[in-house]
Coordinates of C-alpha atoms (C1' of nucleotides) in Angstrom, one line a residue:
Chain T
X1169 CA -124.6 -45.2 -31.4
X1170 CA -122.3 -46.4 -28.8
X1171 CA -123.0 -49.8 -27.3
X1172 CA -122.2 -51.6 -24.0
X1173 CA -120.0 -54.3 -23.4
X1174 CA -119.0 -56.5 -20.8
X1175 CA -116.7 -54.6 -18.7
X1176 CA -113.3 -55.1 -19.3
X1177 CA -111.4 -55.7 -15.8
X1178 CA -109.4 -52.9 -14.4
X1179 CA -106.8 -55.2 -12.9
X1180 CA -105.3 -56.5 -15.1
X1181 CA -106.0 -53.5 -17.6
X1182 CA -103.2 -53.2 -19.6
X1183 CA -103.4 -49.1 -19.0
X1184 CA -102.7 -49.1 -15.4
X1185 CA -99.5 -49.1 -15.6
X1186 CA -99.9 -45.1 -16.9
X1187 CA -102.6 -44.1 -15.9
X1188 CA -104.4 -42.5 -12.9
X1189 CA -105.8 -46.0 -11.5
X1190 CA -102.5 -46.8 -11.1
X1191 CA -102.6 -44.7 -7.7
X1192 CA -105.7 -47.0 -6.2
X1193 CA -105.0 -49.7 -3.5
X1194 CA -106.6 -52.9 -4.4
X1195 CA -109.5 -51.9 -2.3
X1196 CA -110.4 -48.9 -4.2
X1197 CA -109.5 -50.4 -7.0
X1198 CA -111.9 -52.8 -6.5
X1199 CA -114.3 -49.7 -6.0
X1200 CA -113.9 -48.1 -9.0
X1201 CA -114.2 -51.1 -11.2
X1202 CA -117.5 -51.9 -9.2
X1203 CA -118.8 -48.7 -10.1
X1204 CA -117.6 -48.3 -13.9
X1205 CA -119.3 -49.0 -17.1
X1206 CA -117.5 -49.5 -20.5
X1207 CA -118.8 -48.5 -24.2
X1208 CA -118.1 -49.5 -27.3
X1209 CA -117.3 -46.5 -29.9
X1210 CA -117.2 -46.9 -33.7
X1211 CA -114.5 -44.8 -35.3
X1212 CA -115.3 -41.1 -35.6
X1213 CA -118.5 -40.8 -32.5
X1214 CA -118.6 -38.5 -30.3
X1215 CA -117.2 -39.9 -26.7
X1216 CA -119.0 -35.7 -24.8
X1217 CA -119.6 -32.4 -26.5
X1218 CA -118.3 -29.1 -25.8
X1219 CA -120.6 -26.8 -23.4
X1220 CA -122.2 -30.0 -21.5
X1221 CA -121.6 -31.1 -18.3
X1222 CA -119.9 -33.8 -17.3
X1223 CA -121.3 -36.5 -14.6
X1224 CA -118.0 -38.7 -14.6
X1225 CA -114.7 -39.5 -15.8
X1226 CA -113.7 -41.3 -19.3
X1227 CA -110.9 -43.3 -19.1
X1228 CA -109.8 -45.2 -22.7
X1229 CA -109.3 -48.4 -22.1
X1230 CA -108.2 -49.1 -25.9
X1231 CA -108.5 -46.9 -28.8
X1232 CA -107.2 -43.0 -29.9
X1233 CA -109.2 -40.0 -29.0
X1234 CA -108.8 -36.3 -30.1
X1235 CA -110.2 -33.9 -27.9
X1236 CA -111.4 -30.3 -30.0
X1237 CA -112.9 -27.3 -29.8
X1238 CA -115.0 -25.1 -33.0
X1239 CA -113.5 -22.0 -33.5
X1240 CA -114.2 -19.9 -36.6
X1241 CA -116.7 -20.9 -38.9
X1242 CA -117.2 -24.0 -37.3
X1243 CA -113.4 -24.7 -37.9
X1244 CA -112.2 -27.6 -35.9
X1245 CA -108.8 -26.7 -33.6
X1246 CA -107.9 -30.5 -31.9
X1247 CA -106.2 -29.3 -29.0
X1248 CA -104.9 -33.1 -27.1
X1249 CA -104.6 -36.5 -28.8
X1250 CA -105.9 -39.5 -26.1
X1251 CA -104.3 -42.6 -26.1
X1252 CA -104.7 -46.4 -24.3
X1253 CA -105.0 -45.1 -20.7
X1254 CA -105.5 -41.7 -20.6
X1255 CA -108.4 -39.7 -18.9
X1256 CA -111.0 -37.5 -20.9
X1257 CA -112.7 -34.8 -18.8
X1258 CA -111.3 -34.8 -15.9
X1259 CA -111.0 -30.8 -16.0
X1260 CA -114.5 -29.9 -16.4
X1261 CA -115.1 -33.0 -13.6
X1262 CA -113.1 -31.5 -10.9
X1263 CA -113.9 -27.9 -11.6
X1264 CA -117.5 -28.2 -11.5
X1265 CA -117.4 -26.5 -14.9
X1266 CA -118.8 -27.7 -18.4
X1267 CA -117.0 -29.1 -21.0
X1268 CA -114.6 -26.9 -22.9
X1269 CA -113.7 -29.4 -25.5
X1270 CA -115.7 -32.1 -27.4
X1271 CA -114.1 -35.5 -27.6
X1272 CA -114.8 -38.1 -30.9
X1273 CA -112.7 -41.8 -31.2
X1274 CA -109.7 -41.6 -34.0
X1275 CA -110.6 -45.1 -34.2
X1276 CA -113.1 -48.3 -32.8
X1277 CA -112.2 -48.0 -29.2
X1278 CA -113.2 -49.2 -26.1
X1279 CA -114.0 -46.3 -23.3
X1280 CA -114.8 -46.4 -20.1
X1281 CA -117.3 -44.2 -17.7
X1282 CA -116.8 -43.9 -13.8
X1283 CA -119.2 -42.0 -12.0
X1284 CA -118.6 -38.3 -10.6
X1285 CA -119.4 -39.8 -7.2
X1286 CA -116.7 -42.5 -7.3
X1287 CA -114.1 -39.9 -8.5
X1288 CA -115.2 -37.3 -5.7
X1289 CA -115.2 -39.8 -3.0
X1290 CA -111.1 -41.2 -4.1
X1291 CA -110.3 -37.8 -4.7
X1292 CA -111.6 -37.0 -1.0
X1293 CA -109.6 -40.3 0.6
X1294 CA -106.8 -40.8 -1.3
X1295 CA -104.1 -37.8 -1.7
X1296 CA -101.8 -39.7 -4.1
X1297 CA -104.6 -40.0 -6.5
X1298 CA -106.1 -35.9 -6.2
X1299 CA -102.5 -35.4 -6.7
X1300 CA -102.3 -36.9 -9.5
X1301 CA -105.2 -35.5 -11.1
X1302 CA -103.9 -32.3 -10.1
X1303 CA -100.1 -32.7 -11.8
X1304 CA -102.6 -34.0 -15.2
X1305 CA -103.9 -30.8 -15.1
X1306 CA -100.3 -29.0 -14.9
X1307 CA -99.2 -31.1 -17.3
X1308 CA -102.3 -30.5 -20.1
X1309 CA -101.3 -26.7 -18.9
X1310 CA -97.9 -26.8 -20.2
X1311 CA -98.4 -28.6 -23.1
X1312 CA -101.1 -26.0 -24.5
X1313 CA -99.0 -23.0 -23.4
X1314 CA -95.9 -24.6 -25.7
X1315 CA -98.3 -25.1 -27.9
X1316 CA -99.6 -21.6 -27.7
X1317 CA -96.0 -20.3 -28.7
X1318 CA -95.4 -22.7 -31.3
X1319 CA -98.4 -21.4 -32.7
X1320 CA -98.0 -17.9 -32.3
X1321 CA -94.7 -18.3 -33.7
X1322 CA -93.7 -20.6 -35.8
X1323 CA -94.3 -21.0 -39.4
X1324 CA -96.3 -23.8 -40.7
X1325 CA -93.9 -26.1 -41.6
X1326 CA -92.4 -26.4 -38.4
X1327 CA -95.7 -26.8 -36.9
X1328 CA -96.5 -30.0 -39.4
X1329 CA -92.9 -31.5 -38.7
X1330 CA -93.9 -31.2 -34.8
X1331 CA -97.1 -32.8 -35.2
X1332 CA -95.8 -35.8 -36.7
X1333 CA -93.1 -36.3 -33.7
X1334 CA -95.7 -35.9 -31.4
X1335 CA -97.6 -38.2 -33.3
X1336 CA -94.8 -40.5 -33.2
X1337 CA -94.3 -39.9 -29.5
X1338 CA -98.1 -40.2 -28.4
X1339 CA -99.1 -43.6 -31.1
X1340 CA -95.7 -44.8 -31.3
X1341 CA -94.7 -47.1 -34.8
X1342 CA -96.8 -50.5 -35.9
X1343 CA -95.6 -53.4 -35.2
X1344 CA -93.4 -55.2 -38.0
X1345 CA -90.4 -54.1 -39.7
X1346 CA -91.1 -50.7 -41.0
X1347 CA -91.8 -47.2 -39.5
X1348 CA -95.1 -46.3 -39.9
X1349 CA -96.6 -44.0 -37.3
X1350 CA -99.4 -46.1 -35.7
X1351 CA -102.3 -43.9 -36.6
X1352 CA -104.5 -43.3 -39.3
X1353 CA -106.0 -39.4 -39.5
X1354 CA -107.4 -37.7 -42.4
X1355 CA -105.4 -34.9 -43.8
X1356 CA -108.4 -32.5 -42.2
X1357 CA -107.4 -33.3 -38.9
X1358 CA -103.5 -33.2 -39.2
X1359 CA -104.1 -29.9 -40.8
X1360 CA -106.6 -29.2 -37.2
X1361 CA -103.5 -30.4 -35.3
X1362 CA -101.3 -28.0 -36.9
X1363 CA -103.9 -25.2 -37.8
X1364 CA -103.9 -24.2 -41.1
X1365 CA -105.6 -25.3 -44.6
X1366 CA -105.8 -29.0 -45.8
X1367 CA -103.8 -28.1 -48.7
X1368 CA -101.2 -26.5 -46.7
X1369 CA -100.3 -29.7 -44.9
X1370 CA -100.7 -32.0 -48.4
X1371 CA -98.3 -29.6 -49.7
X1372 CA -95.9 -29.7 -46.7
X1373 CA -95.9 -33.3 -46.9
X1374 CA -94.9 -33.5 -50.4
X1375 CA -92.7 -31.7 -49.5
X1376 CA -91.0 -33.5 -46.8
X1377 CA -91.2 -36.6 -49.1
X1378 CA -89.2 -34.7 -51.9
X1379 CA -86.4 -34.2 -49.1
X1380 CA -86.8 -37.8 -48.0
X1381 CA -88.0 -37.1 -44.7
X1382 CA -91.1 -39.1 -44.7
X1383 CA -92.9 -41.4 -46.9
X1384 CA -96.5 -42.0 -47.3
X1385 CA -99.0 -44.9 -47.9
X1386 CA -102.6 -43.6 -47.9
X1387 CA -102.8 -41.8 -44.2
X1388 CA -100.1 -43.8 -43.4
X1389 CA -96.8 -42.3 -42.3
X1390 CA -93.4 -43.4 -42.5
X1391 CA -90.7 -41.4 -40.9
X1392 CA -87.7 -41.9 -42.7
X1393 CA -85.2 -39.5 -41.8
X1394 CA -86.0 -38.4 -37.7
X1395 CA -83.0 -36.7 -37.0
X1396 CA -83.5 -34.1 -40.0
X1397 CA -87.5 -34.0 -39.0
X1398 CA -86.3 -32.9 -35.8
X1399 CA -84.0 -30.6 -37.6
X1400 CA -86.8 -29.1 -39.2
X1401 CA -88.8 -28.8 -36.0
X1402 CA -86.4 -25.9 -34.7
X1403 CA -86.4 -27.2 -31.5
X1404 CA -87.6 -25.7 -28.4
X1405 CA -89.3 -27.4 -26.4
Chain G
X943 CA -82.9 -4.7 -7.8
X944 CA -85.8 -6.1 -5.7
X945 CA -85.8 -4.3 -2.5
X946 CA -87.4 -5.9 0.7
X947 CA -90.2 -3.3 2.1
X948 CA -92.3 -3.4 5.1
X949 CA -95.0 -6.2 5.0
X950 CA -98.6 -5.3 4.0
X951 CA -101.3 -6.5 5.8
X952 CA -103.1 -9.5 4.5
X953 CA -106.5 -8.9 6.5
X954 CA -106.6 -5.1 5.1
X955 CA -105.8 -6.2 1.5
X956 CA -108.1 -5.1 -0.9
X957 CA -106.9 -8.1 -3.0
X958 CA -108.6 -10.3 -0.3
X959 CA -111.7 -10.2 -1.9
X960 CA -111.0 -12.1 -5.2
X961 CA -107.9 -13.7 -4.3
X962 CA -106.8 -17.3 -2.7
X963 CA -106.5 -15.9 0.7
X964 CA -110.4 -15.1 0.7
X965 CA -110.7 -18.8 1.4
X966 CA -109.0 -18.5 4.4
X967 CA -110.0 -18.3 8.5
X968 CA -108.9 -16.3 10.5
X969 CA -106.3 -18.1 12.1
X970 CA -105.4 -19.7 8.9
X971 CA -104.7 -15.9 7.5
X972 CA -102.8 -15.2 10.1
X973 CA -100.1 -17.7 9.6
X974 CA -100.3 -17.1 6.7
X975 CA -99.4 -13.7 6.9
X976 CA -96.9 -14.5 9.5
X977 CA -94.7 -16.1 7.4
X978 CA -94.5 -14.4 4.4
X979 CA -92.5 -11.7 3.1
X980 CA -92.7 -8.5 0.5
X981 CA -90.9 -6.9 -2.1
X982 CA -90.9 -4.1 -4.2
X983 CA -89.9 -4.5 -8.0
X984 CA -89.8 -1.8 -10.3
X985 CA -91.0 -1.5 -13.7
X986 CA -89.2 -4.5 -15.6
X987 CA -87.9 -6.1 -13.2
X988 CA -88.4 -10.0 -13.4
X989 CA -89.6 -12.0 -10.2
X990 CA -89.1 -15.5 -11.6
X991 CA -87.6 -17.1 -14.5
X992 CA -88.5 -19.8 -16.5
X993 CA -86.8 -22.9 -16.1
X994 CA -85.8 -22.2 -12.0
X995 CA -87.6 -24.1 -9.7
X996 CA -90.3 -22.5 -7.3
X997 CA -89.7 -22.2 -3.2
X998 CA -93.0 -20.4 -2.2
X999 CA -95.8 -18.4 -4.3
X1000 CA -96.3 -15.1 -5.3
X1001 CA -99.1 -12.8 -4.6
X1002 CA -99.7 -9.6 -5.8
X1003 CA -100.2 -6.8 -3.7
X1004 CA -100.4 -4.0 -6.1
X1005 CA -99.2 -3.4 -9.4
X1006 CA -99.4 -5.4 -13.0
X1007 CA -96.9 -8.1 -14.1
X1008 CA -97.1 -10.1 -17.2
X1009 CA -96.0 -14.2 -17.4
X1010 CA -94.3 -15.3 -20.7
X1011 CA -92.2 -17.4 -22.6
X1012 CA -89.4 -17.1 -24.5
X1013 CA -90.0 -18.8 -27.8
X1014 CA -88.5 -18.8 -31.7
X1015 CA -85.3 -16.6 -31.5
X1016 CA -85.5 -14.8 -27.9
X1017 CA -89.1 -13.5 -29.1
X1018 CA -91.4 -13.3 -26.1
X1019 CA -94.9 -14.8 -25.9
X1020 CA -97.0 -13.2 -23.5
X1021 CA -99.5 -16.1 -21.7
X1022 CA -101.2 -14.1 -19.1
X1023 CA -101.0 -10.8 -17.2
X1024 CA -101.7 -10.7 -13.9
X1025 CA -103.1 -7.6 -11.5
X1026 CA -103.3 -6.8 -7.5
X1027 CA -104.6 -10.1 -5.5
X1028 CA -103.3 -12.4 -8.3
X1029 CA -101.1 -15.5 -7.5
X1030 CA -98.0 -16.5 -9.6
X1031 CA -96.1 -19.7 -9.6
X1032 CA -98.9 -22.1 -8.1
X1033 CA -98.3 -24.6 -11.5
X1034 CA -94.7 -24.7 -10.8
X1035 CA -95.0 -25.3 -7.1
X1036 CA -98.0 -28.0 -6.9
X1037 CA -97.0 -30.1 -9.8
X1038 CA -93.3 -29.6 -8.4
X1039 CA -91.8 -28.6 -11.7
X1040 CA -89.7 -25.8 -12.6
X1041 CA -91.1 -22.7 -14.2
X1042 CA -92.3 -23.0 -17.5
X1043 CA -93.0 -18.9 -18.1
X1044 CA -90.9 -15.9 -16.5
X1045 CA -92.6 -13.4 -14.4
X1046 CA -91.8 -9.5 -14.6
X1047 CA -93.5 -6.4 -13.9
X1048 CA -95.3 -4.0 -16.6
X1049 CA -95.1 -1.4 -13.9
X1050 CA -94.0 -0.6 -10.3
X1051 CA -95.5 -2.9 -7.9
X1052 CA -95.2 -4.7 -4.6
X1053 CA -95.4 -8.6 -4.4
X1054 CA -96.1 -10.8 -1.4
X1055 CA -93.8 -13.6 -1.1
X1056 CA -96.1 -17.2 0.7
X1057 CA -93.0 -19.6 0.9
X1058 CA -94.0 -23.2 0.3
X1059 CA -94.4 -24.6 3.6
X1060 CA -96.9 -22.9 4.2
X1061 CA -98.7 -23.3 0.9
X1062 CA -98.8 -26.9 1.3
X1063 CA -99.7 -27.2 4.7
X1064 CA -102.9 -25.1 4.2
X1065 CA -103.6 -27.1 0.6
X1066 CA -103.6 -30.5 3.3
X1067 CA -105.4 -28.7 5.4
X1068 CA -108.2 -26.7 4.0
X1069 CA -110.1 -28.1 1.1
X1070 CA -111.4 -24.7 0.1
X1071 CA -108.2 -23.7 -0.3
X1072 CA -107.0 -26.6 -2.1
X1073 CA -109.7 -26.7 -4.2
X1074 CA -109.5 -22.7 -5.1
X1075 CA -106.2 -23.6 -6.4
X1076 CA -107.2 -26.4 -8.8
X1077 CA -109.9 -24.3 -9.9
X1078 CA -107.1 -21.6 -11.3
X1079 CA -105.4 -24.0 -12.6
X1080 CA -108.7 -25.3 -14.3
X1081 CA -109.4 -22.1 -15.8
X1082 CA -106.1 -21.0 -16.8
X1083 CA -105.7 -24.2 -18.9
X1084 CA -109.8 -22.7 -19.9
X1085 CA -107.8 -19.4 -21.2
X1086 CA -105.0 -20.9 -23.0
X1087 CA -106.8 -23.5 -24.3
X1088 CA -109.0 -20.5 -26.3
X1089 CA -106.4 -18.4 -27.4
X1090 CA -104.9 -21.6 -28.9
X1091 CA -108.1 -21.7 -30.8
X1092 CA -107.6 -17.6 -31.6
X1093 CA -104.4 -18.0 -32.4
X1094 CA -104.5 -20.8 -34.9
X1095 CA -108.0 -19.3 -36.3
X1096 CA -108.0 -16.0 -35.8
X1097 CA -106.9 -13.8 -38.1
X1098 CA -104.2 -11.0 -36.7
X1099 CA -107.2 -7.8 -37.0
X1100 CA -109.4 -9.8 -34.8
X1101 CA -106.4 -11.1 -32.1
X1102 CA -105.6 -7.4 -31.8
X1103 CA -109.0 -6.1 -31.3
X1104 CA -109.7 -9.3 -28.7
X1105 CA -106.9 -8.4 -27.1
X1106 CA -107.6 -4.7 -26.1
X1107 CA -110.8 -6.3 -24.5
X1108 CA -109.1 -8.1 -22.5
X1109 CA -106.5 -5.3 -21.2
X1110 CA -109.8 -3.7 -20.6
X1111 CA -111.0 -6.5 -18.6
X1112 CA -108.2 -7.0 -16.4
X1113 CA -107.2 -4.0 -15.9
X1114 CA -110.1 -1.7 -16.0
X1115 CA -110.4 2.1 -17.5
X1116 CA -108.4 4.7 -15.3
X1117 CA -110.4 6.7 -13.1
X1118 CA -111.7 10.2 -14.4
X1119 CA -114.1 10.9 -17.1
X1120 CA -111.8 9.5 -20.1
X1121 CA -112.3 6.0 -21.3
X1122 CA -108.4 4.8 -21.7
X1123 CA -107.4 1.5 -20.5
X1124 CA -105.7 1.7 -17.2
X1125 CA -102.3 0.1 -18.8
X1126 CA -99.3 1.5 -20.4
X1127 CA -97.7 -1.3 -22.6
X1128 CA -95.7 -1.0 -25.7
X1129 CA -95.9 -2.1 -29.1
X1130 CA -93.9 -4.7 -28.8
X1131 CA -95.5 -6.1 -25.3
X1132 CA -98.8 -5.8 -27.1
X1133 CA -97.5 -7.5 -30.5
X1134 CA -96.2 -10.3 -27.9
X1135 CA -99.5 -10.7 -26.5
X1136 CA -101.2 -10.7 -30.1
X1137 CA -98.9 -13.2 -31.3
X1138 CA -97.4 -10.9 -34.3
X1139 CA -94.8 -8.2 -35.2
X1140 CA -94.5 -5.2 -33.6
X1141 CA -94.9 -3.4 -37.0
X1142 CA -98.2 -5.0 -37.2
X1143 CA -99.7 -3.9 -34.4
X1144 CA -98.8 -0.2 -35.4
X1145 CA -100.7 -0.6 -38.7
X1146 CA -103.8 -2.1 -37.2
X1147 CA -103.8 0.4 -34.2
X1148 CA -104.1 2.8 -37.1
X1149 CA -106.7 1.4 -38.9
X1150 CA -108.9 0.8 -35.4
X1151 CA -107.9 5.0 -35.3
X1152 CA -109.6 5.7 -38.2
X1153 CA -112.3 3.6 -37.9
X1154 CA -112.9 5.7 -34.6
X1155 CA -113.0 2.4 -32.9
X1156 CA -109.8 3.9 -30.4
X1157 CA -107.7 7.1 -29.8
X1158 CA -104.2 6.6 -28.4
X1159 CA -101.8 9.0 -26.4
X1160 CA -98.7 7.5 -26.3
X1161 CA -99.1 4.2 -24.5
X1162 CA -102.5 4.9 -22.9
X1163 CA -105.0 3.9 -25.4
X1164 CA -108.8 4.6 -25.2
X1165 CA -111.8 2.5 -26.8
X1166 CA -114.4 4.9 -28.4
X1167 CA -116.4 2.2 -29.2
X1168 CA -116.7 -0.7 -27.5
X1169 CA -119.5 -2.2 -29.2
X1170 CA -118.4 -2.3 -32.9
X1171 CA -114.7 -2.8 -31.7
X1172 CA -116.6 -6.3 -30.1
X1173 CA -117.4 -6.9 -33.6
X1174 CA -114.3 -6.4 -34.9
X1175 CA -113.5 -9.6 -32.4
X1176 CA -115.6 -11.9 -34.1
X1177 CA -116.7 -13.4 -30.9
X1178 CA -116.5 -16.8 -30.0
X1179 CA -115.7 -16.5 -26.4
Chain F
dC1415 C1' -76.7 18.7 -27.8
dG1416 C1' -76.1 14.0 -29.1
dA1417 C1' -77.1 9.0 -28.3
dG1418 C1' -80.4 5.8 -28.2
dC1419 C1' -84.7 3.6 -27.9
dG1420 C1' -89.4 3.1 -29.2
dA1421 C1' -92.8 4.4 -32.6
dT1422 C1' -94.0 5.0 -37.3
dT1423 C1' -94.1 4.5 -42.3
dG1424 C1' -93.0 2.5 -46.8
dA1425 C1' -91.9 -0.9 -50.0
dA1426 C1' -91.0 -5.5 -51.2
dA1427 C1' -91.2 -10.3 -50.4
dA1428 C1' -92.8 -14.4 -48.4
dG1429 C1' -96.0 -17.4 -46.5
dA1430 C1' -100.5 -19.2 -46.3
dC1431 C1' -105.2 -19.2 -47.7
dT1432 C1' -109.0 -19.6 -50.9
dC1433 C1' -111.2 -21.2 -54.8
dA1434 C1' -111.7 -24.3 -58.4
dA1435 C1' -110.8 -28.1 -60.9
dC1436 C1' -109.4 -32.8 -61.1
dC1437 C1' -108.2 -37.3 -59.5
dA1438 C1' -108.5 -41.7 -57.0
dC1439 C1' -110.5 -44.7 -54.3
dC1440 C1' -114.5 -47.1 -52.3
dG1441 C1' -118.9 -48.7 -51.5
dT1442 C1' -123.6 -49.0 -53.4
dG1443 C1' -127.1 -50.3 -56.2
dG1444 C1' -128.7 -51.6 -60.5
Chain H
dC1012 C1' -119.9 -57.1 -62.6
dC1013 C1' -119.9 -52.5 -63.7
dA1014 C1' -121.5 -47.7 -63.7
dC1015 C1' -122.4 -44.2 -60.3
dG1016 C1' -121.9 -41.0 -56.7
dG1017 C1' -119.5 -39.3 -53.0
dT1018 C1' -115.7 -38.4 -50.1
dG1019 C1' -111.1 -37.3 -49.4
dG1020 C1' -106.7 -36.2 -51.6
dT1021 C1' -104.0 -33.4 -54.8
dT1022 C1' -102.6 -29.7 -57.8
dG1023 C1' -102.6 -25.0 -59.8
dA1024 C1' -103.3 -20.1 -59.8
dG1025 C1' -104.2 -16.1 -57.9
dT1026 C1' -104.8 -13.2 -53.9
dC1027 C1' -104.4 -11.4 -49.4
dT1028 C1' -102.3 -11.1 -45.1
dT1029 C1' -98.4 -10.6 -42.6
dT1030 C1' -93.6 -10.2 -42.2
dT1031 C1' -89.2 -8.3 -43.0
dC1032 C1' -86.0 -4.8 -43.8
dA1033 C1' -84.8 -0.1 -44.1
dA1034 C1' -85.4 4.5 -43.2
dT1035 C1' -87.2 8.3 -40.6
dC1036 C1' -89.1 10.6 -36.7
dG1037 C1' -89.7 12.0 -31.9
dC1038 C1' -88.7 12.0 -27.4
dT1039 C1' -86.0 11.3 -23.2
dC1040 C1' -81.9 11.1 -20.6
dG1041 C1' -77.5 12.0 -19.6

DNA sequence: CGAGCGATTGAAAAGACTCAACCACCGTGG
DNA sequence: CCACGGTGGTTGAGTCTTTTCAATCGCTCG
């Protein structure tokens, strides 16, 4: 399953620049470092499961995670995409509650663990950082409620041509000279992201290549046109 | 349009009991009382809108008031309706954003006015408090997060039937020996909650009729049988 | 009594889904 | 090295749900 590895150093962690650590004094940054262990996670394990309770905090150091609930017939809705940085499970942590969510790597990636104890204890000393747990969990609010209209309301193809922005905004583009989006996902979970059918989406992007919005190489995707994605998008939020 | 009416007492609320202010002392209530204000809104009348920026909290002291946003062309999304001892406006006003839903009333009601001040002061002070408030936040962000699920999932039959269980939830069965819902909304509010047309709604409300699951009279609807209109949910929550 | 809004119904069209078949690629084992 | 099997991607056809538009109805309010 997932194995340990040395622990990569939170100091000079290239994530800290975004992320909740970036609140910590040296001192307690020192403390949660001391207290952290790291795992190694093959593409496509499962980081915590939905309905268990959570004894600490992930935090990826490198890697993409989707975060997703089952819904009908076992039917997978991914409700968050997780980046270089970001925290897993921080809502369930501070709540007391269990997991509402499972969370499985995108891709090889490095993740984390600090104890519950160590979280509790800054969260307790220093406000800047409950703070910013706090305005996470705003944040993670708003974006599901947009979501919850988008999805309530707008028709599928405006939903794909979201998904790929946000895709765009969350991965960003490889390196080199062309445009790809910087992430590889099956057509399953784009169409999870969107929710609808597989074939839906592999329609919709035929679609979008006809009009010369977007190219593809495997799971690959090139955004070719972004002004007329955004177009299609009907913007609103 | 709002007018300001005398203040209602905090310590004789009967929201007390499941509402932030139950976390309170004494003393703490007190100020807390001391410094806030009340006004009356009739039915319809908004008491935030999205996009302004919050200066205190709201607290229901009677009545029934519904949050949404305005999404795809000006139609509205219902996100969560709110009853007596209910707060409003605590996202907005920890996190320090602006409003991301509008706030107006289903029905005649009085609302408690906690200016921010206040708020914060008592979210430094007492960690109950504080900790109450991330907990709503925690299991709002619970909610939406499963009616993203229902939404993307769900098929409109099942949303509908979900949804009447949850009027029935919040706001209870009128008092008497009849079994309607203690709500009066209308077609279109419940077709914005749903996520669908108004139309829609009609033509399932009228299947659920003669299925026996529900008799209506005008507005008021009554379940005839809960249990097989459970069924009709699908449940998964 | 007439205007107007919300509720209802009907008919047609559109959007999406399901099912089924087929293809393409990839890694495995012979 | 190649045949095999499996998984994920793609395409087509048909169907079902849901929406849209239009018309009608019923009730309330001035």
């Amino acid at each position: 399953m997932r194995k340990q590895i040395e622990i990569p150093d939170c100091s000079s962690c290239k994530a800290r620049i975004n992320s909740v650590f970036g609140e910590l004094s040296e001192d307690e940054l020192e403390y949660w470092h001391s207290t952290k262990g790291s795992n190694f996670y093959r593409k496509g394990q499962v980081i915590f499961y939905e309905g268990n309770y959570p004894s600490g905090l992930y935090c990826i150091h490198d890697g993409k995670v989707k975060l997703y609930k089952i819904g009908q017939e076992g039917k997978e809705q991914i409700i968050r995409l997780a980046k270089a940085g970001d925290i897993l499970g921080y809502r369930a942590l501070i709540s007391g509650d269990e997991y509402i969510a499972s969370a499985s790597t995108l891709e090889d990636s490095r993740v984390c663990f600090i104890p519950k104890d160590t979280i509790f204890d800054l969260f307790k000393k220093n406000m800047d950082f409950s703070l910013y747990l706090v305005k996470l969990l705003s944040q993670d609010l708003e974006h599901v409620e947009n979501r919850m209209v988008n999805l309530a309301q707008k028709p599928v193809r405006e939903r794909l041509a979201e998904a790929l922005l946000i895709l765009k905004e969350t991965y960003g583009m490889e390196k080199g000279n062309n445009t790809y989006i910087n992430i590889a996902l099956s057509r399953e979970d784009l169409a999870n992201i969107v929710g609808t059918a597989t074939e839906t989406v592999i329609r919709l992007l035929a679609e979008f290549k006809n009009e010369k919005l977007i190219a593809t190489k495997g799971k690959k995707i090139e955004i070719l046109n972004l002004n007329r994605l955004i177009k299609v998008c009907n913007i609103s939020d």
